[in-house]
């Protein structure tokens, strides 16, 4: 059967939105209060809701995930070098550079595509101050192994949990691991506030410090104690968050079904590999990433993407190129390809397929049939 191109383009995601009626009610409240930012009723409500949802001890809202990352690094007063993964979004690595820290790239595991904790120790020098792990596509890093290394070498741990909203390890939310974790609430995320983010920690004093840094370093009027920036989430973003949080369960239920359908149709295809999810973890259902193994599939990831585009399907190349391949970082010793072989291969194979609650069963079936039809 010949499959027709989709009438409307299918992208990697389609954000959930609050209903207009409930949003109008929130807007009225904000207009009446005239408290637009710098804290307020909406941000307090969202903070409480997220703390509950993420099981976070302490949480601070941010205008986006990148600022939250930059502030996390500043709060821990990191210096020198930080060991991290090259297989991530630019924000992870740039946030180190903005803090005058040298990123040290560590290779990743082929199975989970997360930082390879068995290769971290050999990268530690007397300049190393922390490990920055990314729970890639919502699959948590090996947090126990990383903690063991950090404890032995007196290093701090930050987790970039931008993809891991609700991910769990042995039934414990990812927000409970590391010194600080960062979430992103960008429009493309499972839970969105259009733009937004949060910093979570088990340490009250760290979050307090981060909140001062988030507000220009102002501790109290006439008392400016750190070189801070402006990272606050405003009341409109917060209101959207309050409303979207109510829909999150429904969206996850739909995505679980969609994930199963993709597995059903593509799971046995030679040359197609899904991210491995260890038994002790719970997924965030943020992305559905497959790998195209060129030799076995008979076509490269890039060619598959070009073919899909003819049908109006536009997966995202998460993540290509590797951060270690950017001109700004390429000259670093740790950016050498021979040390990042797994990451280099993985970045040529991955693509995030359309994955959102509104995707219909027949759309998924057709996307999969197109891919299957390309197999040689
Ligand atoms: N750490 C990690 C590991 C991250 O992945 C990210 C962000 C961060 C940190 C930083 O967090 P934030 O500062 O962003 O809060 C997107 C997002 O812009 C970015 O937030 C996200 N990661 C990254 C993985 O994906 P692009 O370049 O893929 O975005 P874009 O505009 O191409 O969007 C992808 C598709 O989504 C579009 O084709 C259509 C759809 N879309 C997009 C937007 C913006 C919509 O339907 N509506 C929208 O409003 O980066």
PDB file of N, CA, C and O in Angstrom, residues 69 83-89 92-93 108 112-115 131-142 146 158-164 275 319:
ATOM      1  N   UNK A  69      20.714  26.131  35.101  1.00  0.00           N
ATOM      2  CA  UNK A  69      22.011  25.431  35.066  1.00  0.00           C
ATOM      3  C   UNK A  69      23.158  26.375  35.436  1.00  0.00           C
ATOM      4  O   UNK A  69      24.044  26.025  36.226  1.00  0.00           O
ATOM      5  N   UNK A  83      33.559  17.311  34.710  1.00  0.00           N
ATOM      6  CA  UNK A  83      33.436  16.167  33.794  1.00  0.00           C
ATOM      7  C   UNK A  83      31.973  16.006  33.381  1.00  0.00           C
ATOM      8  O   UNK A  83      31.075  16.000  34.234  1.00  0.00           O
ATOM      9  N   UNK A  84      31.767  15.892  32.079  1.00  0.00           N
ATOM     10  CA  UNK A  84      30.394  15.847  31.580  1.00  0.00           C
ATOM     11  C   UNK A  84      30.301  15.039  30.281  1.00  0.00           C
ATOM     12  O   UNK A  84      31.297  14.515  29.801  1.00  0.00           O
ATOM     13  N   UNK A  85      29.108  14.977  29.743  1.00  0.00           N
ATOM     14  CA  UNK A  85      28.874  14.213  28.516  1.00  0.00           C
ATOM     15  C   UNK A  85      28.880  15.135  27.290  1.00  0.00           C
ATOM     16  O   UNK A  85      28.369  16.259  27.369  1.00  0.00           O
ATOM     17  N   UNK A  86      29.374  14.663  26.163  1.00  0.00           N
ATOM     18  CA  UNK A  86      29.284  15.481  24.949  1.00  0.00           C
ATOM     19  C   UNK A  86      27.944  15.287  24.231  1.00  0.00           C
ATOM     20  O   UNK A  86      27.603  16.051  23.333  1.00  0.00           O
ATOM     21  N   UNK A  87      27.189  14.247  24.654  1.00  0.00           N
ATOM     22  CA  UNK A  87      25.943  13.910  23.962  1.00  0.00           C
ATOM     23  C   UNK A  87      24.781  14.575  24.689  1.00  0.00           C
ATOM     24  O   UNK A  87      24.102  13.980  25.527  1.00  0.00           O
ATOM     25  N   UNK A  88      24.606  15.857  24.401  1.00  0.00           N
ATOM     26  CA  UNK A  88      23.576  16.641  25.080  1.00  0.00           C
ATOM     27  C   UNK A  88      23.275  17.885  24.256  1.00  0.00           C
ATOM     28  O   UNK A  88      23.881  18.141  23.214  1.00  0.00           O
ATOM     29  N   UNK A  89      22.324  18.661  24.738  1.00  0.00           N
ATOM     30  CA  UNK A  89      21.967  19.945  24.116  1.00  0.00           C
ATOM     31  C   UNK A  89      23.057  20.969  24.486  1.00  0.00           C
ATOM     32  O   UNK A  89      23.641  20.873  25.568  1.00  0.00           O
ATOM     33  N   UNK A  92      23.871  22.535  28.212  1.00  0.00           N
ATOM     34  CA  UNK A  92      24.589  21.868  29.304  1.00  0.00           C
ATOM     35  C   UNK A  92      26.031  22.355  29.345  1.00  0.00           C
ATOM     36  O   UNK A  92      26.553  22.739  30.392  1.00  0.00           O
ATOM     37  N   UNK A  93      26.682  22.337  28.192  1.00  0.00           N
ATOM     38  CA  UNK A  93      28.109  22.640  28.133  1.00  0.00           C
ATOM     39  C   UNK A  93      28.337  24.160  28.204  1.00  0.00           C
ATOM     40  O   UNK A  93      29.229  24.630  28.913  1.00  0.00           O
ATOM     41  N   UNK A 108      30.140   8.007  26.462  1.00  0.00           N
ATOM     42  CA  UNK A 108      28.834   7.569  26.968  1.00  0.00           C
ATOM     43  C   UNK A 108      28.679   6.056  26.811  1.00  0.00           C
ATOM     44  O   UNK A 108      29.470   5.407  26.136  1.00  0.00           O
ATOM     45  N   UNK A 112      22.436   3.089  27.265  1.00  0.00           N
ATOM     46  CA  UNK A 112      21.540   4.162  27.736  1.00  0.00           C
ATOM     47  C   UNK A 112      21.849   5.506  27.095  1.00  0.00           C
ATOM     48  O   UNK A 112      21.049   6.436  27.182  1.00  0.00           O
ATOM     49  N   UNK A 113      23.037   5.634  26.526  1.00  0.00           N
ATOM     50  CA  UNK A 113      23.530   6.876  25.932  1.00  0.00           C
ATOM     51  C   UNK A 113      23.827   7.946  26.993  1.00  0.00           C
ATOM     52  O   UNK A 113      23.984   9.124  26.690  1.00  0.00           O
ATOM     53  N   UNK A 114      23.896   7.509  28.262  1.00  0.00           N
ATOM     54  CA  UNK A 114      24.273   8.407  29.360  1.00  0.00           C
ATOM     55  C   UNK A 114      25.777   8.370  29.583  1.00  0.00           C
ATOM     56  O   UNK A 114      26.444   7.422  29.149  1.00  0.00           O
ATOM     57  N   UNK A 115      26.294   9.347  30.318  1.00  0.00           N
ATOM     58  CA  UNK A 115      27.722   9.381  30.650  1.00  0.00           C
ATOM     59  C   UNK A 115      28.148   8.009  31.177  1.00  0.00           C
ATOM     60  O   UNK A 115      27.421   7.384  31.967  1.00  0.00           O
ATOM     61  N   UNK A 131      31.001  16.694  38.716  1.00  0.00           N
ATOM     62  CA  UNK A 131      30.513  15.868  37.607  1.00  0.00           C
ATOM     63  C   UNK A 131      29.143  16.428  37.231  1.00  0.00           C
ATOM     64  O   UNK A 131      28.302  16.656  38.113  1.00  0.00           O
ATOM     65  N   UNK A 132      28.965  16.665  35.946  1.00  0.00           N
ATOM     66  CA  UNK A 132      27.665  17.161  35.466  1.00  0.00           C
ATOM     67  C   UNK A 132      27.064  16.082  34.561  1.00  0.00           C
ATOM     68  O   UNK A 132      27.477  15.922  33.411  1.00  0.00           O
ATOM     69  N   UNK A 133      26.121  15.334  35.102  1.00  0.00           N
ATOM     70  CA  UNK A 133      25.480  14.268  34.329  1.00  0.00           C
ATOM     71  C   UNK A 133      24.182  14.754  33.708  1.00  0.00           C
ATOM     72  O   UNK A 133      23.542  15.676  34.235  1.00  0.00           O
ATOM     73  N   UNK A 134      23.817  14.161  32.601  1.00  0.00           N
ATOM     74  CA  UNK A 134      22.535  14.495  31.953  1.00  0.00           C
ATOM     75  C   UNK A 134      21.707  13.210  31.908  1.00  0.00           C
ATOM     76  O   UNK A 134      22.194  12.191  31.416  1.00  0.00           O
ATOM     77  N   UNK A 135      20.503  13.245  32.433  1.00  0.00           N
ATOM     78  CA  UNK A 135      19.616  12.066  32.342  1.00  0.00           C
ATOM     79  C   UNK A 135      19.020  12.066  30.932  1.00  0.00           C
ATOM     80  O   UNK A 135      17.904  12.546  30.705  1.00  0.00           O
ATOM     81  N   UNK A 136      19.784  11.519  30.001  1.00  0.00           N
ATOM     82  CA  UNK A 136      19.448  11.763  28.597  1.00  0.00           C
ATOM     83  C   UNK A 136      18.121  11.103  28.196  1.00  0.00           C
ATOM     84  O   UNK A 136      17.873   9.941  28.520  1.00  0.00           O
ATOM     85  N   UNK A 137      17.301  11.833  27.538  1.00  0.00           N
ATOM     86  CA  UNK A 137      15.972  11.402  27.088  1.00  0.00           C
ATOM     87  C   UNK A 137      15.147  10.826  28.236  1.00  0.00           C
ATOM     88  O   UNK A 137      14.274   9.963  28.024  1.00  0.00           O
ATOM     89  N   UNK A 138      15.463  11.255  29.461  1.00  0.00           N
ATOM     90  CA  UNK A 138      14.670  10.839  30.626  1.00  0.00           C
ATOM     91  C   UNK A 138      15.173   9.596  31.324  1.00  0.00           C
ATOM     92  O   UNK A 138      14.647   9.220  32.370  1.00  0.00           O
ATOM     93  N   UNK A 139      16.195   8.943  30.760  1.00  0.00           N
ATOM     94  CA  UNK A 139      16.748   7.758  31.428  1.00  0.00           C
ATOM     95  C   UNK A 139      17.837   8.203  32.406  1.00  0.00           C
ATOM     96  O   UNK A 139      18.835   8.797  31.985  1.00  0.00           O
ATOM     97  N   UNK A 140      17.630   7.923  33.690  1.00  0.00           N
ATOM     98  CA  UNK A 140      18.581   8.436  34.678  1.00  0.00           C
ATOM     99  C   UNK A 140      19.986   7.863  34.536  1.00  0.00           C
ATOM    100  O   UNK A 140      20.167   6.725  34.096  1.00  0.00           O
ATOM    101  N   UNK A 141      20.973   8.676  34.918  1.00  0.00           N
ATOM    102  CA  UNK A 141      22.379   8.237  34.964  1.00  0.00           C
ATOM    103  C   UNK A 141      22.531   7.190  36.067  1.00  0.00           C
ATOM    104  O   UNK A 141      21.646   7.001  36.897  1.00  0.00           O
ATOM    105  N   UNK A 142      23.720   6.572  36.109  1.00  0.00           N
ATOM    106  CA  UNK A 142      24.002   5.608  37.180  1.00  0.00           C
ATOM    107  C   UNK A 142      24.384   6.396  38.432  1.00  0.00           C
ATOM    108  O   UNK A 142      25.571   6.589  38.741  1.00  0.00           O
ATOM    109  N   UNK A 146      28.094   7.235  40.344  1.00  0.00           N
ATOM    110  CA  UNK A 146      28.596   8.615  40.259  1.00  0.00           C
ATOM    111  C   UNK A 146      28.808   9.188  41.666  1.00  0.00           C
ATOM    112  O   UNK A 146      29.811   9.843  41.944  1.00  0.00           O
ATOM    113  N   UNK A 158      26.068  17.718  39.731  1.00  0.00           N
ATOM    114  CA  UNK A 158      24.856  18.396  39.217  1.00  0.00           C
ATOM    115  C   UNK A 158      24.234  17.451  38.194  1.00  0.00           C
ATOM    116  O   UNK A 158      24.952  16.842  37.395  1.00  0.00           O
ATOM    117  N   UNK A 159      22.920  17.337  38.234  1.00  0.00           N
ATOM    118  CA  UNK A 159      22.232  16.584  37.180  1.00  0.00           C
ATOM    119  C   UNK A 159      21.415  17.538  36.319  1.00  0.00           C
ATOM    120  O   UNK A 159      20.613  18.322  36.838  1.00  0.00           O
ATOM    121  N   UNK A 160      21.653  17.459  35.024  1.00  0.00           N
ATOM    122  CA  UNK A 160      20.805  18.152  34.068  1.00  0.00           C
ATOM    123  C   UNK A 160      19.632  17.203  33.813  1.00  0.00           C
ATOM    124  O   UNK A 160      19.772  16.202  33.103  1.00  0.00           O
ATOM    125  N   UNK A 161      18.514  17.530  34.451  1.00  0.00           N
ATOM    126  CA  UNK A 161      17.335  16.672  34.368  1.00  0.00           C
ATOM    127  C   UNK A 161      16.287  17.282  33.436  1.00  0.00           C
ATOM    128  O   UNK A 161      15.088  17.049  33.589  1.00  0.00           O
ATOM    129  N   UNK A 162      16.790  18.045  32.432  1.00  0.00           N
ATOM    130  CA  UNK A 162      15.877  18.728  31.505  1.00  0.00           C
ATOM    131  C   UNK A 162      14.883  17.766  30.858  1.00  0.00           C
ATOM    132  O   UNK A 162      13.756  18.148  30.548  1.00  0.00           O
ATOM    133  N   UNK A 163      15.305  16.504  30.669  1.00  0.00           N
ATOM    134  CA  UNK A 163      14.427  15.521  30.002  1.00  0.00           C
ATOM    135  C   UNK A 163      13.737  14.601  30.997  1.00  0.00           C
ATOM    136  O   UNK A 163      13.043  13.677  30.581  1.00  0.00           O
ATOM    137  N   UNK A 164      13.992  14.796  32.270  1.00  0.00           N
ATOM    138  CA  UNK A 164      13.655  13.741  33.240  1.00  0.00           C
ATOM    139  C   UNK A 164      12.549  14.145  34.211  1.00  0.00           C
ATOM    140  O   UNK A 164      12.570  13.756  35.373  1.00  0.00           O
ATOM    141  N   UNK A 275      16.448   3.198  22.879  1.00  0.00           N
ATOM    142  CA  UNK A 275      17.281   3.438  24.068  1.00  0.00           C
ATOM    143  C   UNK A 275      16.954   2.373  25.113  1.00  0.00           C
ATOM    144  O   UNK A 275      15.776   2.100  25.361  1.00  0.00           O
ATOM    145  N   UNK A 319      21.167  13.892  19.632  1.00  0.00           N
ATOM    146  CA  UNK A 319      21.808  15.191  19.535  1.00  0.00           C
ATOM    147  C   UNK A 319      22.956  15.096  18.542  1.00  0.00           C
ATOM    148  O   UNK A 319      23.841  14.263  18.709  1.00  0.00           O
TER     149      UNK A 319
END
